[in-house]
Amino acid sequence: MSKKLLAGYAVVAAALLAAPHLLDSYWLDVLNSVGLYALLALSLNLILGDAGLFNMGHAAFYAVGAYTGAIVSTRFELPILYAVPLAAVTAAIFAAVVARPVIHLRGDYLLIVTIGMGEIVRIALVNDVFGLTGGANGIFGIPRPVLFGHKIRKPEEFLYLIWGFVAATVFLFHRLEQSRFGRALNYLREDPVAAEGSGVNTARYKLMAFVLGAAWAGMAGSIYAAKMTIISPESFSFWESVVLFLIVILGGSGSIPGVLLGAALVVGLPEIFRGFATARMLVFGLVMMVMMVVRRQGLLPLRRMRFKPSDLKRAEAARAAQAPAEVAR
Amino acid sequence: MEQFFQQLTNGLAVGGIYALIALGYTMVYGVLKLINFAHGDLFTYGGYLGLTLLTSFLLQDRMGVMAGIGILTVMVMGLVGVMGVVLERAAYRPLREAPRLSAVVSALGASIFLQNALMLIYGAQFQTYPEGLLPQTAVSLGGIQIPLIRILVVLASIVMMAALYLFVQKTKIGTAVRAAAIDQGAARLMGIDVNKVVSLVFLIGPALGGSAGLLVGLYYGRVDFTMGWVYGMKAFTAAILGGIGNIPGAMVGGLLLGVIEALGAAYLSIAWKDAFAFCVLILILIVRPTGLLGERVAEKV
């Protein structure tokens, strides 16, 4: 992590710590939404940005997590924060089952299949599958989370909870980027054939990216359920998946700071322009088109290691210097 | 048995509409390898434009129902076709050489833009077509009653599909379209102006989609600014079912999907009606990614 990036994170963290003293509860709520979307978009970024898999049904994993959290906390009276890991595991298992047969599909076919998966999940929730999801009305009366015996209900308390999760995720995913797993995913995105050729089991890594991304989305879903205390199938429509997809693409696919900026812009900006509520979606669509033509790598693109021609020359010079020694041997 | 045939004819009518939309997807995919997400919204524009032209020019009163609807169809197809050409110029042509994802995002942006523009112009409420536009008669066929409109929809879609098929197979321009679909570079070397072919594809596909929007308006009597998404996804499923890039495949796929959906809604569950198309879609892509009449699409890696 570069010093510049570290300084950027420090500024954001300081601003967030100061926020409860500066903003009213409405804007704190907006910040909480930004945090939740950042968490979700970071989870999608593992799949879309790092592994390059077009997943436009991410809301399905989010929904599975949210409903898991809601069901165990309302029916089995398990505290919602205990439900968080459970939601992550459920979403991961769900992802492993549904992604396994389709993971080999070519980019835009995967896109269509994941859209289909998202819609099937939504229709299943509306139809009250297993008699647990409450149909079109959803589930209400989800208990507030309790942390160290303290009930979390005020927006500023949620701010610390949600952004605490975001901070931990950012730290963890930066580490992940540097790991063997993260590097394998990057090879996969840049050139699947070359990755396979250099010994990366592409099918396995694709599936792992899907499962990990889904687990994170499920976790975010259960936090969402705890914050809202009401969930319904409408919260997990195709539109949600599109918004997450856009956050990743507009912010900068594969770049963690880019995704955070994307979440702030896509979720936060429309709140500022609330007065133009009817026209803002129109502008949104237009921005997407213009953005792709003008700056398709996103606002804060991933910095990739690249060889410059001068590097190549230096390498050749070094080899030339070594060559006589090799001949002598 | 009677219910079966009623549902079958209903499924064929809806399937004909799916097939007309699917042709636009399949032609664009065949030539550009792009899923035109905005195609469903152009279909919606067909439904709304039809309504506006019908009510503002009072076509049905001036020249009788059938002639009025005929002229209306031509006008709607022309306007939506031009919209398609403009869309390609603005949103897709600058991205022709860009990575696939950029064009997909641009297409989604175009879809959101078109849908919300429609909502701002007409309002969020659904719009209704004038009642009693077509005679409410039904044709009796071997004991079952088939409404005239249902026959009209099936006939209109079959006529348009047949015309397109003949155009692509028998004319010189159609040959150019097929050549560009197989290999753009080689087609260019043979002296084919690929940009013109793409424009033509974006004229014909949306024109047919627009006519499908008009047919939906006449068939159900109402149009809704969000209907493009559901119909678009189902038509895309139809295109994959038949084998994407393949024109007869889109026709067969559309009709088949309409029938599957109508029978599924009647015999399995109406609440899950919209999920059938997606289940079919996933199953085909897993089991037979090439569709019924299509080329291979799954990647080996």
XYZ file of C-alpha atoms in Angstrom, chain A residues 54 56 101-102 104-106 108-109 111-113 115-117 119-120 123-124 127 192-193 196 202 206 238-239 242 245-246 249 278-279 281-282 285-286 288-289 292-293 296, chain B residues 29 33 35 37 91 94-95 98-102 104-106 108-110 112-113 116-117 120 229 233 236 240 244 271-272 274-275 278-279 281-282 285-286 297-299 301:
84
model
C -19.442 -10.581 -15.051
C -25.012 -9.064 -12.386
C -22.356 -25.390 -13.244
C -22.202 -21.962 -14.943
C -17.220 -21.814 -17.348
C -19.569 -19.686 -19.455
C -18.166 -16.897 -21.584
C -21.699 -12.039 -21.382
C -23.398 -15.409 -21.029
C -23.843 -11.985 -17.132
C -27.198 -13.194 -18.424
C -27.204 -16.317 -16.257
C -29.264 -11.889 -13.995
C -31.529 -14.927 -14.311
C -30.321 -16.310 -10.981
C -34.543 -12.842 -10.707
C -35.305 -16.447 -9.721
C -39.423 -14.433 -7.443
C -38.801 -17.249 -4.939
C -43.628 -16.571 -3.507
C -7.335 -16.747 -18.705
C -5.470 -18.833 -21.251
C -4.191 -21.745 -17.134
C -8.815 -21.279 -13.371
C -13.147 -18.518 -10.373
C -32.255 -6.432 -10.421
C -31.739 -2.720 -9.934
C -26.998 -2.957 -11.463
C -22.064 -3.323 -10.863
C -21.907 0.389 -11.654
C -17.103 -0.104 -12.978
C -37.248 12.494 -11.377
C -34.466 13.463 -13.747
C -31.921 8.481 -13.237
C -31.936 9.919 -16.735
C -27.873 6.500 -17.639
C -26.306 9.277 -19.669
C -22.793 5.650 -17.827
C -22.679 6.004 -21.610
C -17.567 4.426 -21.080
C -16.594 6.519 -24.086
C -13.736 3.455 -19.332
C -25.297 -10.372 -31.462
C -21.203 -9.952 -30.427
C -26.042 -7.922 -26.024
C -29.617 -4.229 -23.325
C -23.532 4.495 -27.534
C -17.296 4.640 -30.196
C -16.787 1.384 -28.245
C -13.123 -1.424 -26.591
C -13.286 -4.371 -24.168
C -16.611 -6.173 -24.050
C -17.503 -4.880 -20.615
C -17.453 -1.218 -21.743
C -22.185 -3.813 -21.911
C -22.103 -0.930 -19.422
C -22.876 1.571 -22.172
C -27.119 -0.668 -19.664
C -26.719 3.099 -19.440
C -28.662 3.512 -22.668
C -31.678 3.310 -18.050
C -31.644 6.546 -20.038
C -36.405 7.145 -17.620
C -36.849 9.466 -20.566
C -40.483 11.693 -17.702
C -37.037 -5.203 -19.167
C -35.065 -10.658 -20.991
C -33.154 -12.725 -25.136
C -30.462 -18.221 -26.789
C -28.056 -16.799 -30.718
C -47.066 -17.154 -9.491
C -43.846 -18.571 -10.893
C -41.884 -15.108 -14.863
C -39.327 -17.519 -13.400
C -35.027 -17.735 -16.483
C -35.003 -21.412 -15.486
C -32.335 -19.927 -19.868
C -30.029 -21.361 -17.208
C -26.803 -22.558 -21.096
C -25.689 -25.423 -18.856
C -20.702 -20.281 -27.423
C -19.133 -21.720 -24.247
C -15.483 -21.089 -23.637
C -11.096 -22.187 -20.303
